[in-house]
Tab-separated table of C-alpha atoms in Angstrom:
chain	number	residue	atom	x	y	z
H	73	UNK	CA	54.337	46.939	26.902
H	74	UNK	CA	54.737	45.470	23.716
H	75	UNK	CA	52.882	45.743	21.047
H	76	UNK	CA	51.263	42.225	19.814
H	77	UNK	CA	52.503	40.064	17.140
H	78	UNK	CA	50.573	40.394	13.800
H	79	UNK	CA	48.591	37.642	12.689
H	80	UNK	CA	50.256	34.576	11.178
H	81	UNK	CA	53.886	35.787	13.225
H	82	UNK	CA	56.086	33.011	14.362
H	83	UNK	CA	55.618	31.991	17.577
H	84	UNK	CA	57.125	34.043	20.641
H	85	UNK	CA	58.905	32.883	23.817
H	86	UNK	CA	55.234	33.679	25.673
H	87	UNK	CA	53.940	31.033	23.406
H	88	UNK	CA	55.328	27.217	23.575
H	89	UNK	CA	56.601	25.961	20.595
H	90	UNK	CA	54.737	22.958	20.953
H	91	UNK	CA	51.372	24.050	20.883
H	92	UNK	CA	51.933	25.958	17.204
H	93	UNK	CA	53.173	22.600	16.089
H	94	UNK	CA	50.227	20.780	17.771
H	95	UNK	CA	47.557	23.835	15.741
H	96	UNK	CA	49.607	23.278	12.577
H	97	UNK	CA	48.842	19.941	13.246
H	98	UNK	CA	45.353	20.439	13.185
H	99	UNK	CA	44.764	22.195	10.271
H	100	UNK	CA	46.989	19.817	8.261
H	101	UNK	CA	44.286	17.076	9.578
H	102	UNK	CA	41.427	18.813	8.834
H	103	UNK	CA	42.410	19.872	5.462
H	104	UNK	CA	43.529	16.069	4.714
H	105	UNK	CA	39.721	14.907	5.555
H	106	UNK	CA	38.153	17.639	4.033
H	107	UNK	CA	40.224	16.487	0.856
H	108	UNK	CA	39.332	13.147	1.391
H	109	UNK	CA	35.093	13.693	2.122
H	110	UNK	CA	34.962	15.691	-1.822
H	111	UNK	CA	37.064	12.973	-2.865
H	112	UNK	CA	34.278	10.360	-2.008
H	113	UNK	CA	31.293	12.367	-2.399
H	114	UNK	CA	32.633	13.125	-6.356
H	115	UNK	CA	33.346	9.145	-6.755
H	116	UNK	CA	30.271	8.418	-5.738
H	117	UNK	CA	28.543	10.617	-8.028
H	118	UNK	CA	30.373	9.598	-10.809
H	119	UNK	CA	29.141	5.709	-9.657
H	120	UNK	CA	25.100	6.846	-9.556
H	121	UNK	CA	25.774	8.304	-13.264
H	122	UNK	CA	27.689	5.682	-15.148
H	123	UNK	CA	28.063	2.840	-12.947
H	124	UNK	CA	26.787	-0.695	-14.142
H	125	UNK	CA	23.098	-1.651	-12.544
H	126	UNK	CA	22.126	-5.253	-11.704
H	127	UNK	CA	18.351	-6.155	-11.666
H	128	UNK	CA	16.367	-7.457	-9.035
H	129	UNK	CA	15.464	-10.726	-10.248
H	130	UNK	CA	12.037	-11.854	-9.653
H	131	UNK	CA	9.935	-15.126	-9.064
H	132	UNK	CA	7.340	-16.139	-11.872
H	133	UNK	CA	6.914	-15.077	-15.302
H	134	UNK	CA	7.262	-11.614	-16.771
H	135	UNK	CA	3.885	-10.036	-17.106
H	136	UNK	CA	5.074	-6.522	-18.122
H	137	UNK	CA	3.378	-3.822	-20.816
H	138	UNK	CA	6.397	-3.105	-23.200
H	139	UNK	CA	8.275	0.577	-22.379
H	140	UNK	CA	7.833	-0.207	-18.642
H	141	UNK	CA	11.798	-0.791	-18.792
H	142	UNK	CA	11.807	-4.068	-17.262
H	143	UNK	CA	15.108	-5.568	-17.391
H	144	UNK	CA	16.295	-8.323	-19.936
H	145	UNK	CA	17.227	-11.384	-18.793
H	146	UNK	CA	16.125	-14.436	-16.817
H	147	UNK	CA	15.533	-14.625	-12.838
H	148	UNK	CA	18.676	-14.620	-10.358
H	149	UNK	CA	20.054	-13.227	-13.891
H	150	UNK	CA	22.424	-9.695	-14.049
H	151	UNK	CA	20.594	-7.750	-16.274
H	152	UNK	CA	21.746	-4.134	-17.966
H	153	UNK	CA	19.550	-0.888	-17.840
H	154	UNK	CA	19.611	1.174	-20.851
H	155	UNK	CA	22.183	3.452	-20.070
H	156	UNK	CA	19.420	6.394	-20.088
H	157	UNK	CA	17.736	4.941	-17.269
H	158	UNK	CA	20.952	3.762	-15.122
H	159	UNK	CA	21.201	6.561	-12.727
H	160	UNK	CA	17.331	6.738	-11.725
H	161	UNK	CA	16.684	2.803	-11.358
H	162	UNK	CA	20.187	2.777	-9.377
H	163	UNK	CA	18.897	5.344	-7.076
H	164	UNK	CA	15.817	3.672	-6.475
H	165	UNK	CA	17.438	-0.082	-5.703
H	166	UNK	CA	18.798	1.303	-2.336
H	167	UNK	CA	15.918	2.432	-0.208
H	168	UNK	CA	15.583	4.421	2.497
H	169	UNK	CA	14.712	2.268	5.860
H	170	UNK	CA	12.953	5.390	8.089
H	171	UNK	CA	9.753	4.900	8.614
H	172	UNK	CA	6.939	7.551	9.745
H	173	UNK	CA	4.035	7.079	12.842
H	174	UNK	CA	1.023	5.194	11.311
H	175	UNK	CA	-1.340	7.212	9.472
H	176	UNK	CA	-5.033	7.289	10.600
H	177	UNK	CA	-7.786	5.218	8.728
H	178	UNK	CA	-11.105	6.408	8.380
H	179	UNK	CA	-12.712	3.715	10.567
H	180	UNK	CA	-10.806	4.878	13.291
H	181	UNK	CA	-7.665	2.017	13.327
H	182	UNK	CA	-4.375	2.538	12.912
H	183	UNK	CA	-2.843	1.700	10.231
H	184	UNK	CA	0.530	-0.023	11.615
H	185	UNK	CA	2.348	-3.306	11.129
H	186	UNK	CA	3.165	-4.653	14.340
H	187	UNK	CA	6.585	-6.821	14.560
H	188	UNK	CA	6.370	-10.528	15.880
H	189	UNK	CA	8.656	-13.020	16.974
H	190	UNK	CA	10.901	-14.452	14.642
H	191	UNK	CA	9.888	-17.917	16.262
H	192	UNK	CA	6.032	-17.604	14.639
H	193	UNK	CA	7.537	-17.635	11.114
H	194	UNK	CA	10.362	-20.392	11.218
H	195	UNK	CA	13.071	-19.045	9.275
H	196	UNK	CA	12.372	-16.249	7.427
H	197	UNK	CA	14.101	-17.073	4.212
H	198	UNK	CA	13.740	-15.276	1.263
H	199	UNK	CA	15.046	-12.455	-0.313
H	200	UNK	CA	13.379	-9.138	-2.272
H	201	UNK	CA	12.120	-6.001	-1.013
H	202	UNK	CA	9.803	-5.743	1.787
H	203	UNK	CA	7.031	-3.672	2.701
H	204	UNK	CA	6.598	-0.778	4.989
H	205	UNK	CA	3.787	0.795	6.336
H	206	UNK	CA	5.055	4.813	5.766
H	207	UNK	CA	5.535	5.250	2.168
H	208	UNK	CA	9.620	4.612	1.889
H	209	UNK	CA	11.396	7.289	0.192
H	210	UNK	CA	12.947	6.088	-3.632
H	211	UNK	CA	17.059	6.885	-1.920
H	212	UNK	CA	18.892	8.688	-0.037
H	213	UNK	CA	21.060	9.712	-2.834
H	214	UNK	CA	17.208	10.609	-4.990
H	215	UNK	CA	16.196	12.685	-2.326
H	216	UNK	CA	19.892	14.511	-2.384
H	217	UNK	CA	19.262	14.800	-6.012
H	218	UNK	CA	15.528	15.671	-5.895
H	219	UNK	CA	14.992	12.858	-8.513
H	220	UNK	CA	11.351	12.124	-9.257
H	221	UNK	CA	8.390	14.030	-8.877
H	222	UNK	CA	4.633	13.687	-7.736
H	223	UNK	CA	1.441	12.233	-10.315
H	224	UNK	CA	-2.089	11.563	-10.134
H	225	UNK	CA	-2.501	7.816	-9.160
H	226	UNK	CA	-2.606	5.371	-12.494
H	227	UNK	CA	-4.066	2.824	-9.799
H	228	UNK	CA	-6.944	2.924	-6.855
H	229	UNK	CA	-8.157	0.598	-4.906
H	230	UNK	CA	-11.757	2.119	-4.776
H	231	UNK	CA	-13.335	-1.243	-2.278
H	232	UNK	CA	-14.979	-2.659	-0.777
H	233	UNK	CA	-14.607	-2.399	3.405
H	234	UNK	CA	-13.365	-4.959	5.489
H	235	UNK	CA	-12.336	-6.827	2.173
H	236	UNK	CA	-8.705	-6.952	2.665
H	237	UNK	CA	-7.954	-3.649	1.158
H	238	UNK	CA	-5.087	-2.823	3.510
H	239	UNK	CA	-3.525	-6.378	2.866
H	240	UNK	CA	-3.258	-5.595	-0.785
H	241	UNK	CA	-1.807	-2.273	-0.508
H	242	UNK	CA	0.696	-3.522	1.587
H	243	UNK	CA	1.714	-6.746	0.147
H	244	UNK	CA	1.675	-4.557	-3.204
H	245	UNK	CA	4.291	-2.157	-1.573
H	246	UNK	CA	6.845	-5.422	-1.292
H	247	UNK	CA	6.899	-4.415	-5.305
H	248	UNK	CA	10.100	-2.294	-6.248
H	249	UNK	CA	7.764	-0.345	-9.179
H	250	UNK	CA	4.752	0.713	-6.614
H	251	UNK	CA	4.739	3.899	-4.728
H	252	UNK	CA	1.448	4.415	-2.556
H	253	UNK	CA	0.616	6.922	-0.286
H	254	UNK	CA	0.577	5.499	3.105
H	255	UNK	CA	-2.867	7.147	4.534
H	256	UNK	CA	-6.595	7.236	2.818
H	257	UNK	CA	-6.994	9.977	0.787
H	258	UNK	CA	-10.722	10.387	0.769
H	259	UNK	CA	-10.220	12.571	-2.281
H	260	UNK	CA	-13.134	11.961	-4.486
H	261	UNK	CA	-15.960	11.407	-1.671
H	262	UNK	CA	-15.267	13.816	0.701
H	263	UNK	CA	-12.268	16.304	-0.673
H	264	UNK	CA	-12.923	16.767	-3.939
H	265	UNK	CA	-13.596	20.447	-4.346
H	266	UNK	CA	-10.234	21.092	-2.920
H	267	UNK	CA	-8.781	20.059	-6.661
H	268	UNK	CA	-6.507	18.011	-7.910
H	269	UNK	CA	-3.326	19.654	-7.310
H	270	UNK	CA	-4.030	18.939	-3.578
H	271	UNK	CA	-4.825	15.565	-4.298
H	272	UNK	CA	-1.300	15.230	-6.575
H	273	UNK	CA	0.707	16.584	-3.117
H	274	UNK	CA	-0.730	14.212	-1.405
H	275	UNK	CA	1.387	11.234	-3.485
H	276	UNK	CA	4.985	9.852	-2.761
H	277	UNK	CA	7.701	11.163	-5.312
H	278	UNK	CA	8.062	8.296	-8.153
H	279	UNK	CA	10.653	7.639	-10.289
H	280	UNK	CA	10.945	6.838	-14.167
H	281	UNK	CA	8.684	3.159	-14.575
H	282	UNK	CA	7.087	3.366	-11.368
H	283	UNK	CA	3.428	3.900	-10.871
H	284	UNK	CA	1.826	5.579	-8.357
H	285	UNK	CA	-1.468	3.688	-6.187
H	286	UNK	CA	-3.542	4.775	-3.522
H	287	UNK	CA	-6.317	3.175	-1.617
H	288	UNK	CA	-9.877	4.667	-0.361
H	289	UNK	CA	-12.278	1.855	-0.027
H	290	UNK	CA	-15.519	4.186	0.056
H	291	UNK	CA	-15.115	5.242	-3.466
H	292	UNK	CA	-17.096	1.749	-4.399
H	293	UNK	CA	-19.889	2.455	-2.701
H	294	UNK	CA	-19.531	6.704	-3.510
H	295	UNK	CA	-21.874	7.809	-6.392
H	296	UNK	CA	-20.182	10.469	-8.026
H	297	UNK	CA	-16.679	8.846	-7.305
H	298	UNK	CA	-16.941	6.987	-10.822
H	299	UNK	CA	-17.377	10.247	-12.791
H	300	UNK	CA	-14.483	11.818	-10.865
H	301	UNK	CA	-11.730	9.442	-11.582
H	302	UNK	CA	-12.612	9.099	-15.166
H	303	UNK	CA	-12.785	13.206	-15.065
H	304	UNK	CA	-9.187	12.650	-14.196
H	305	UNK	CA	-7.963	10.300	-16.126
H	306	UNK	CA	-10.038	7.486	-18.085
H	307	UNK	CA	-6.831	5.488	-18.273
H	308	UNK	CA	-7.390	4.944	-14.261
H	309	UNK	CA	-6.702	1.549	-13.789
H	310	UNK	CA	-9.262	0.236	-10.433
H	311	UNK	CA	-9.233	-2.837	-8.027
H	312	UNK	CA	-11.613	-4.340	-5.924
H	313	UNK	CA	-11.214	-6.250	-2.951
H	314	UNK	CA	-14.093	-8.211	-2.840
H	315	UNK	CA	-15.655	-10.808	0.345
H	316	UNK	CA	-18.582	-12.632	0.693
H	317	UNK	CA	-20.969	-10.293	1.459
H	318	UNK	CA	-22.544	-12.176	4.499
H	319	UNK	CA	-19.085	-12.785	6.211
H	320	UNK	CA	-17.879	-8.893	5.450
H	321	UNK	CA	-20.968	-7.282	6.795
H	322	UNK	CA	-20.737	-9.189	10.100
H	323	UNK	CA	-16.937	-7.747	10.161
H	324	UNK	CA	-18.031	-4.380	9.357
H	325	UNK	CA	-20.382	-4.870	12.773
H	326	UNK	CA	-17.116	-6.774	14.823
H	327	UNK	CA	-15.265	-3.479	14.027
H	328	UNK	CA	-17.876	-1.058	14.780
H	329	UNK	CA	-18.780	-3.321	18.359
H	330	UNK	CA	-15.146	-2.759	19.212
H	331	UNK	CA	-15.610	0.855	19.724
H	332	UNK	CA	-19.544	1.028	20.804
H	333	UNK	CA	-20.204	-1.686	22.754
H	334	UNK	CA	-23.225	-0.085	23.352
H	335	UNK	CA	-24.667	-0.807	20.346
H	336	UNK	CA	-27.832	-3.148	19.270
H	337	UNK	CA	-27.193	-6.812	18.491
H	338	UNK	CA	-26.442	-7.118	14.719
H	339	UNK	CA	-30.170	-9.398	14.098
H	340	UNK	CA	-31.869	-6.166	15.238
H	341	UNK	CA	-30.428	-3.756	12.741
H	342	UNK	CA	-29.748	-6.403	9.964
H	343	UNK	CA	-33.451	-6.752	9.964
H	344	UNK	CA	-36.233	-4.471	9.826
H	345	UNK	CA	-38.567	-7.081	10.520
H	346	UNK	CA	-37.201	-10.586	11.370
H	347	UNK	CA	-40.093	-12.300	11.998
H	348	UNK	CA	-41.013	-11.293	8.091
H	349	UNK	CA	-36.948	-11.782	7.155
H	350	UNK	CA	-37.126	-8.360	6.049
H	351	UNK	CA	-33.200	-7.265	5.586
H	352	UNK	CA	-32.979	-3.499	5.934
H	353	UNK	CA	-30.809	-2.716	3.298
H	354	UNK	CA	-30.365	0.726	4.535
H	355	UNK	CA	-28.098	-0.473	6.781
H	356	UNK	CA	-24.553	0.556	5.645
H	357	UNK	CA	-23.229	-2.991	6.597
H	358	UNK	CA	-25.900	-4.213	4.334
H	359	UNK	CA	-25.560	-2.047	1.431
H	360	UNK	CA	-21.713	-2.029	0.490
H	361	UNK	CA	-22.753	-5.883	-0.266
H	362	UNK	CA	-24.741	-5.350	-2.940
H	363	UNK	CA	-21.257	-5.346	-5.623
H	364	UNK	CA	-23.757	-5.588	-8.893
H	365	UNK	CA	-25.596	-2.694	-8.088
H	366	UNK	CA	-22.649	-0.371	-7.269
H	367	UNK	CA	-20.772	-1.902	-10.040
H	368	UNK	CA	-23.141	-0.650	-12.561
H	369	UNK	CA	-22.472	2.862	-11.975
H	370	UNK	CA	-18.809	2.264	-12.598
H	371	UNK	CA	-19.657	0.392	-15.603
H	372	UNK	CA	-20.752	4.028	-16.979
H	373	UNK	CA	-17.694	5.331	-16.879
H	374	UNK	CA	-14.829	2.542	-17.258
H	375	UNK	CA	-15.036	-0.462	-19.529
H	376	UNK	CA	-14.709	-3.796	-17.916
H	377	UNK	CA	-10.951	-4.642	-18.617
H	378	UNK	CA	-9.921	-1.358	-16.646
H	379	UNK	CA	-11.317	-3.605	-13.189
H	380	UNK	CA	-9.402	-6.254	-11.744
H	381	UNK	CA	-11.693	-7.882	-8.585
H	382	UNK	CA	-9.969	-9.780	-5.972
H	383	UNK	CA	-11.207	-12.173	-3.937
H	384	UNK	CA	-10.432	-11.023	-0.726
H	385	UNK	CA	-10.854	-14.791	0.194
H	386	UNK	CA	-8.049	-15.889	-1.761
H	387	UNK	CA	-6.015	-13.779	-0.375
H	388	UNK	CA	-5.799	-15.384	2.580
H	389	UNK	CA	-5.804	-18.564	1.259
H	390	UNK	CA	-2.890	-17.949	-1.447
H	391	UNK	CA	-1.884	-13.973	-1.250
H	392	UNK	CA	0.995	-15.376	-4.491
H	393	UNK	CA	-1.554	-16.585	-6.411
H	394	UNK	CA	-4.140	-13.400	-5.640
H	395	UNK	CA	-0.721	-10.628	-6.199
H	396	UNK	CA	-0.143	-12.353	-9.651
H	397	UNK	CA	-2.944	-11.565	-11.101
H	398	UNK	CA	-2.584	-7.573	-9.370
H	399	UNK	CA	0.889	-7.209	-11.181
H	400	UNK	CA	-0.263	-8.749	-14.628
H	401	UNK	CA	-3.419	-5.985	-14.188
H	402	UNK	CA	-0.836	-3.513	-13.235
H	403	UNK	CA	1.988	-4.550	-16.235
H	404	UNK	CA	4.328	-5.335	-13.473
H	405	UNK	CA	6.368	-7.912	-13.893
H	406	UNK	CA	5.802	-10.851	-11.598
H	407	UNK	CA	8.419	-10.283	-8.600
H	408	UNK	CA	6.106	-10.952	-5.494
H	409	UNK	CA	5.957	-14.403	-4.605
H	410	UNK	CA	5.505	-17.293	-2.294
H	411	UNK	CA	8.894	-16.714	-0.894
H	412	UNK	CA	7.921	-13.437	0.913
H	413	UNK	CA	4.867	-14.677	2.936
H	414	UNK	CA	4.127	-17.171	5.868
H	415	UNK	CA	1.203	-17.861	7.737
H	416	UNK	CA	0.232	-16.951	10.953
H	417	UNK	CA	-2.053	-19.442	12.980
H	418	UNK	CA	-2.599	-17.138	15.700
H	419	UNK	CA	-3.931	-14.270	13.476
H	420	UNK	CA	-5.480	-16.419	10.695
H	421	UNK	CA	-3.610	-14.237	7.852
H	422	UNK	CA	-0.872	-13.989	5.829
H	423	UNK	CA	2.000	-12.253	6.824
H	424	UNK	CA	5.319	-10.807	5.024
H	425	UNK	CA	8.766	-12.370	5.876
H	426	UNK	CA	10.310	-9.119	5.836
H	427	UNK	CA	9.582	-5.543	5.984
H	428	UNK	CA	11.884	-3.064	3.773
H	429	UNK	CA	14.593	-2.458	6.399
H	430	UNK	CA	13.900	-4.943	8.844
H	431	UNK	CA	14.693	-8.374	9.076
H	432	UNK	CA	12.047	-9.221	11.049
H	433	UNK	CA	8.158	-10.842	10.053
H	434	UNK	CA	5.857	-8.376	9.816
H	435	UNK	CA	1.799	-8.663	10.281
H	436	UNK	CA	-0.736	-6.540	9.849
H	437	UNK	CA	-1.842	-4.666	13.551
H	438	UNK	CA	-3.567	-6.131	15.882
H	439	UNK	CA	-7.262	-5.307	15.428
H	440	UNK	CA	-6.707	-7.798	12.291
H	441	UNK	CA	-8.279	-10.980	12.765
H	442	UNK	CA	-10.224	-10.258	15.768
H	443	UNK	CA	-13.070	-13.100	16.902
H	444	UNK	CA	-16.639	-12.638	15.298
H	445	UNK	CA	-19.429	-12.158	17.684
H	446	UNK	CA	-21.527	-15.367	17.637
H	447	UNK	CA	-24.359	-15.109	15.359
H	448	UNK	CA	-27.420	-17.232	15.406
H	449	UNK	CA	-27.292	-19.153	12.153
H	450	UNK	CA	-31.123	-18.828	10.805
H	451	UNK	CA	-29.696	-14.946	10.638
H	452	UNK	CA	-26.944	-16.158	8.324
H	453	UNK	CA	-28.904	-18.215	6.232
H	454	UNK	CA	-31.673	-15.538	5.806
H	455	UNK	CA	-29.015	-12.929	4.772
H	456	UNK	CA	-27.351	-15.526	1.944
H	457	UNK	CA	-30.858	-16.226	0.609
H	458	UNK	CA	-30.989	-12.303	0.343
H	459	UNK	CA	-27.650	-11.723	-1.270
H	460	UNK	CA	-27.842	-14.832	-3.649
H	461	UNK	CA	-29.580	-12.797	-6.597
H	462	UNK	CA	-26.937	-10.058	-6.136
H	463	UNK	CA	-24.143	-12.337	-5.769
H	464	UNK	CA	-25.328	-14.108	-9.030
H	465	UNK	CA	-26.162	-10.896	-11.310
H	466	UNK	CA	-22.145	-10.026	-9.698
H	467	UNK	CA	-20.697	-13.130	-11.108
H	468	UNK	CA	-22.039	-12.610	-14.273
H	469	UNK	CA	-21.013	-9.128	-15.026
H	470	UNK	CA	-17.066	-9.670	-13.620
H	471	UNK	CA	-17.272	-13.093	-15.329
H	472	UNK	CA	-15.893	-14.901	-12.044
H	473	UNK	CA	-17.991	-17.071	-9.670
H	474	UNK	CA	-16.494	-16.380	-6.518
H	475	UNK	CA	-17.917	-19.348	-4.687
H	476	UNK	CA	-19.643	-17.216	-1.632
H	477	UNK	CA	-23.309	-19.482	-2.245
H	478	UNK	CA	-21.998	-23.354	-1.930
């Protein structure tokens, strides 16, 4: 027999010329598209580093702190990033549509936006970013990179329950500058001796001009929360979702009812005696109402321009109006507007036109907007004449009557 052909020898009789044309073939392809894949990966590169950047352009006026690197120019206008900051704000224009299973609250809901028809919202015109529930990822191309990096939040929302907290977070995340972390930390009430370079890991990556938020609504109501944040940083800036305190409290039961039926009737543990009116303020549905008393304690630690209080109210009403005033507080400029919201009449709340990858309306879950339990209304009126001192001494130390005893 024969010994075989080296390696790379010209084809024998046993082997058809056709097939070593056919593998020569083959190789020739695959070295063409190989060629062609570094070709495009190298011009694309070259695009993220020195290509030209156009700004979003933004509804309202520019409310922006000065270094923030908000682009010059006028709405709907092209507007040039110093060439420093080209690549990073480039990176962080295209997001990243995936989005992650809900994270779990601490009152036991979850977390989600659930999609609707496009028929409850009209048309959903528009344009901007959108919001997601998962925290979206700055870019594909930022993640390739490993562009940004993880901080300490600049922003919390420390309150109050059943104020609306969730709504702000995620009407805030429609903003291209805010990265929040998608799930309650519960780092300075329950976590805290696990330190703060837990806490940092727990944030998204941000990039250059970003800032980075969270949400816990139990710091308000947490003692030693207010020397905690100002431990770590004094420049913390903190909002506070605010509701009348009659309305919230009977939420705060509507939520807990949905879990334990089994529970008394809100007039028994409202009261400790109702023949007497007493109101047991022990009651934790109660006690997160009283806003002047916990606000003192934060009043020890952070002066009073460092608190922006919404009225959760409002936010309903006119979430625009309500999310200017959260991006002036935040030196944002003004890009979240009427033009991403509609109303829902079957939920009773505000809702975003679009979610960041979706065209599609997007509403907070379902366990938003749920039906009240009918309360007698002497019960009502006997908890407003209780919470009308509080409410008063409130208005006067945030310097905003927020219209909760007309």
């Amino acid at each position: 027999m024969a010994p075989p052909a080296p390696a790379g020898a010209h084809p024998t009789s046993a082997e058809p010329l056709s097939r070593s044309i056919f593998r020569k073939f083959l190789l020739m392809l695959c070295s063409l598209l190989t060629s062609l894949y570094v070709f495009y990966c190298l011009a694309e590169r070259c695009q993220t580093l020195s290509g030209p950047v156009v700004g979003r352009s933004g509804g309202g006026k520019e409310a922006g702190a000065s270094g923030r690197g908000v682009p010059a120019g006028g709405p709907g206008e092209p507007a040039a990033w110093p060439a420093a900051a080209r690549g990073k704000r480039l990176l962080q224009v295209q997001p990243w549509p995936r989005r992650r299973p809900p994270a779990p609250r601490e009152d036991g809901e979850v977390a989600a936006w659930e999609e609707e028809p496009p028929g409850l919202a009209g048309s959903p015109g528009g344009s901007g970013a959108g919001s997601s529930v998962a925290e979206t990822p700055p870019g594909t191309l930022a993640l390739l990179l490993d562009e940004g990096s993880k901080q300490l939040p600049q922003a919390i929302i420390i309150g109050v329950k059943k104020g609306g907290t969730r709504a702000l977070l995620e009407f805030l995340r429609v903003h291209p500058d805010v990265r929040a972390v998608g799930a309650e930390p519960h780092f300075f009430d329950r976590s805290y001796d696990k330190g703060l370079a837990w806490y940092r890991d727990l944030m998204p990556r941000t990039l250059e001009g970003q800032i980075t938020m969270e949400k816990t609504p139990s710091y308000f109501v947490t003692r030693e929360a207010p020397a905690r944040i100002s431990a770590m940083s004094k420049d913390t800036k903190l909002l506070v979702v605010v509701r009348d305190p009659v309305t919230r409290a009977v939420s705060d039961y509507t939520q807990t009812l949905s879990k334990r039926p089994d529970i008394p009737s809100f007039e028994s543990l409202a009261f400790r005696n109702r023949t007497a009116g007493l109101v047991d303020r022990a009651w934790s549905a109660i006690q997160i109402g009283l806003y002047a008393e916990h606000l003192e304690r934060w009043l020890r630690h952070f002066p009073a321009r460092q608190l922006l209080f919404v009225s959760g109210e409002r936010l309903v009403r006119d979430p625009a109006g309500e999310l200017g005033r959260v991006q002036d507080f935040l030196g944002l400029k003004r890009i979240i507007s009427d033009k991403h919201f509609y109303f829902n009449q079957t939920k009773g709340f505000p809702c975003l036109k679009k979610a960041e990858g979706s065209g599609r309306p997007h509403c907070l879950g379902k366990t938003k907007g749920r039906p009240h339990p009918e309360i007698d209304g002497q019960v009502l009126r006997r908890l407003r004449d209780f919470y009308r001192p509080f409410n008063r001494k409130f208005y006067q130390m945030t310097g905003h009557d927020f219209g909760w005893d007309g």
